[in-house]
Amino acid sequence: EPEVTQTPSHQVTQMGQEVILRCVPISNHLYFYWYRQILGQKVEFLVSFYNNEISEKSEIFDDQFSVERPDGSNFTLKIRSTKLEDSAMYFCASRVAGMNTEAFFGQGTRLTVV
Amino acid sequence: GQQVMQIPQYQHVQEGEDFTTYCNSSTTLSNIQWYKQRPGGHPVFLIQLVKSGEVKKQKRLTFQFGEAKKNSSLHITATQTTDVGTYFCAGLLGNKLVFGAGTILRVKS
């Protein structure tokens, strides 16, 4: 069964460093998402990406964050100058085009900022 | 902003008891989706409701979508220990899939 894959599974970084979280969405999917889940809390929308550009972003997704689809298969989330409060699980998700389609989630990357 | 609200935040039930979680949106939704996240896992799609007033069943789980397409519920009959986890509703608002805060279900055997 096709699946969304995320790497790494766990990333530890020092405060102020930049991190890149990687995702490979399912191949025929056209909508891509990043979500964040702070331990024990809700799944928070960060950004959606369609047709090689950001289609929506939340207030959390400020200038510190950026997304890229560099090569047609990978979908990356870059966090510049990480802060302690960026520590969370980051989930990538993708879905096919159309209104009534489910999102498939990757296993997540646990980011720990120390 | 556009929100999807979910209650209760937490429910602890005895095995065999029923469980219900409720979801409300501030705006009309194109559809409502339900996901389950096991402890330490990632959200996994359960079901999608599209039509006003729609009811769908998956074994002991019953999902409803309100007539105004602004609210939804998930009901589990006779909970089992395998039902533990967090249940999220999610509404499609434009291209954005917005999640409720989730309801954590714990089942005592």
PDB file of C-alpha atoms in Angstrom, chain A residues 2-92:
ATOM      1  CA  PRO A   2       1.422   3.433  -0.886  1.00  0.00           C
ATOM      2  CA  GLU A   3       2.398   5.563   2.053  1.00  0.00           C
ATOM      3  CA  VAL A   4       3.778   8.957   2.954  1.00  0.00           C
ATOM      4  CA  THR A   5       7.312   8.652   4.263  1.00  0.00           C
ATOM      5  CA  GLN A   6       9.087  11.137   6.490  1.00  0.00           C
ATOM      6  CA  THR A   7      12.707  11.457   7.461  1.00  0.00           C
ATOM      7  CA  PRO A   8      14.271  11.623   9.908  1.00  0.00           C
ATOM      8  CA  SER A   9      12.018  10.013  12.494  1.00  0.00           C
ATOM      9  CA  HIS A  10      13.700  12.023  15.244  1.00  0.00           C
ATOM     10  CA  GLN A  11      15.820  15.161  14.998  1.00  0.00           C
ATOM     11  CA  VAL A  12      17.588  16.875  17.860  1.00  0.00           C
ATOM     12  CA  THR A  13      18.911  20.340  17.173  1.00  0.00           C
ATOM     13  CA  GLN A  14      20.357  23.234  19.094  1.00  0.00           C
ATOM     14  CA  MET A  15      18.345  26.381  19.510  1.00  0.00           C
ATOM     15  CA  GLY A  16      19.095  28.801  16.693  1.00  0.00           C
ATOM     16  CA  GLN A  17      20.021  26.121  14.186  1.00  0.00           C
ATOM     17  CA  GLU A  18      18.182  25.447  10.964  1.00  0.00           C
ATOM     18  CA  VAL A  19      16.466  22.125  10.328  1.00  0.00           C
ATOM     19  CA  ILE A  20      14.975  20.560   7.233  1.00  0.00           C
ATOM     20  CA  LEU A  21      12.264  17.971   7.618  1.00  0.00           C
ATOM     21  CA  ARG A  22      11.708  15.746   4.609  1.00  0.00           C
ATOM     22  CA  CYS A  23       8.634  14.070   3.244  1.00  0.00           C
ATOM     23  CA  VAL A  24       7.915  11.921   0.222  1.00  0.00           C
ATOM     24  CA  PRO A  25       4.178  12.144  -0.492  1.00  0.00           C
ATOM     25  CA  ILE A  26       2.276   9.436  -2.318  1.00  0.00           C
ATOM     26  CA  SER A  27       3.176   9.704  -5.977  1.00  0.00           C
ATOM     27  CA  ASN A  28      -0.146  10.632  -7.580  1.00  0.00           C
ATOM     28  CA  HIS A  29      -1.157  13.054  -4.827  1.00  0.00           C
ATOM     29  CA  LEU A  30      -1.399  16.736  -5.590  1.00  0.00           C
ATOM     30  CA  TYR A  31      -2.084  18.425  -2.230  1.00  0.00           C
ATOM     31  CA  PHE A  32       0.595  18.423   0.422  1.00  0.00           C
ATOM     32  CA  TYR A  33       0.417  19.533   4.008  1.00  0.00           C
ATOM     33  CA  TRP A  34       2.526  20.067   7.061  1.00  0.00           C
ATOM     34  CA  TYR A  35       1.011  19.797  10.509  1.00  0.00           C
ATOM     35  CA  ARG A  36       2.509  20.212  13.946  1.00  0.00           C
ATOM     36  CA  GLN A  37       1.539  18.438  17.142  1.00  0.00           C
ATOM     37  CA  ILE A  38       3.045  19.575  20.399  1.00  0.00           C
ATOM     38  CA  LEU A  39       3.146  16.684  22.856  1.00  0.00           C
ATOM     39  CA  GLY A  40      -0.333  15.851  24.111  1.00  0.00           C
ATOM     40  CA  GLN A  41      -1.991  18.629  22.143  1.00  0.00           C
ATOM     41  CA  LYS A  42      -4.023  18.995  18.982  1.00  0.00           C
ATOM     42  CA  VAL A  43      -2.848  18.573  15.428  1.00  0.00           C
ATOM     43  CA  GLU A  44      -2.242  22.117  14.142  1.00  0.00           C
ATOM     44  CA  PHE A  45      -2.316  23.070  10.493  1.00  0.00           C
ATOM     45  CA  LEU A  46       0.831  24.812   9.258  1.00  0.00           C
ATOM     46  CA  VAL A  47       0.646  24.993   5.483  1.00  0.00           C
ATOM     47  CA  SER A  48      -0.897  23.487   2.375  1.00  0.00           C
ATOM     48  CA  PHE A  49       0.877  23.300  -0.970  1.00  0.00           C
ATOM     49  CA  TYR A  50      -0.619  22.775  -4.397  1.00  0.00           C
ATOM     50  CA  ASN A  51       0.623  23.317  -7.926  1.00  0.00           C
ATOM     51  CA  ASN A  52       4.099  24.230  -6.716  1.00  0.00           C
ATOM     52  CA  GLU A  53       2.996  26.987  -4.429  1.00  0.00           C
ATOM     53  CA  ILE A  54       1.589  27.586  -0.984  1.00  0.00           C
ATOM     54  CA  SER A  55      -2.209  27.610  -1.149  1.00  0.00           C
ATOM     55  CA  GLU A  56      -2.887  28.332   2.519  1.00  0.00           C
ATOM     56  CA  LYS A  57      -0.878  28.887   5.647  1.00  0.00           C
ATOM     57  CA  SER A  58      -1.690  29.400   9.303  1.00  0.00           C
ATOM     58  CA  GLU A  59      -0.566  32.161  11.621  1.00  0.00           C
ATOM     59  CA  ILE A  60       1.999  29.728  13.010  1.00  0.00           C
ATOM     60  CA  PHE A  61       3.691  29.554   9.598  1.00  0.00           C
ATOM     61  CA  ASP A  62       5.667  32.784   9.840  1.00  0.00           C
ATOM     62  CA  ASP A  63       8.926  33.852   8.173  1.00  0.00           C
ATOM     63  CA  GLN A  64      10.783  31.258  10.194  1.00  0.00           C
ATOM     64  CA  PHE A  65       9.192  28.513   8.097  1.00  0.00           C
ATOM     65  CA  SER A  66       9.407  27.676   4.423  1.00  0.00           C
ATOM     66  CA  VAL A  67       8.389  24.764   2.230  1.00  0.00           C
ATOM     67  CA  GLU A  68       9.774  23.447  -1.010  1.00  0.00           C
ATOM     68  CA  ARG A  69       9.153  20.732  -3.507  1.00  0.00           C
ATOM     69  CA  PRO A  70      12.647  20.644  -4.958  1.00  0.00           C
ATOM     70  CA  ASP A  71      12.475  17.676  -7.296  1.00  0.00           C
ATOM     71  CA  GLY A  72       8.920  16.513  -7.900  1.00  0.00           C
ATOM     72  CA  SER A  73       8.990  13.825  -5.221  1.00  0.00           C
ATOM     73  CA  ASN A  74      10.259  15.403  -2.006  1.00  0.00           C
ATOM     74  CA  PHE A  75       8.357  17.969   0.028  1.00  0.00           C
ATOM     75  CA  THR A  76      10.416  19.727   2.662  1.00  0.00           C
ATOM     76  CA  LEU A  77       9.749  21.950   5.630  1.00  0.00           C
ATOM     77  CA  LYS A  78      12.591  24.233   6.644  1.00  0.00           C
ATOM     78  CA  ILE A  79      12.653  25.866  10.041  1.00  0.00           C
ATOM     79  CA  ARG A  80      15.197  28.652  10.345  1.00  0.00           C
ATOM     80  CA  SER A  81      16.685  29.610  13.688  1.00  0.00           C
ATOM     81  CA  THR A  82      14.781  27.034  15.740  1.00  0.00           C
ATOM     82  CA  LYS A  83      13.317  27.945  19.115  1.00  0.00           C
ATOM     83  CA  LEU A  84      12.598  25.743  22.105  1.00  0.00           C
ATOM     84  CA  GLU A  85       8.883  26.029  21.429  1.00  0.00           C
ATOM     85  CA  ASP A  86       9.342  24.509  17.981  1.00  0.00           C
ATOM     86  CA  SER A  87       9.805  21.142  19.685  1.00  0.00           C
ATOM     87  CA  ALA A  88       6.935  19.010  18.442  1.00  0.00           C
ATOM     88  CA  MET A  89       5.965  16.169  16.168  1.00  0.00           C
ATOM     89  CA  TYR A  90       5.730  17.345  12.577  1.00  0.00           C
ATOM     90  CA  PHE A  91       3.449  15.414  10.274  1.00  0.00           C
ATOM     91  CA  CYS A  92       3.415  15.561   6.509  1.00  0.00           C
TER      92      CYS A  92
END
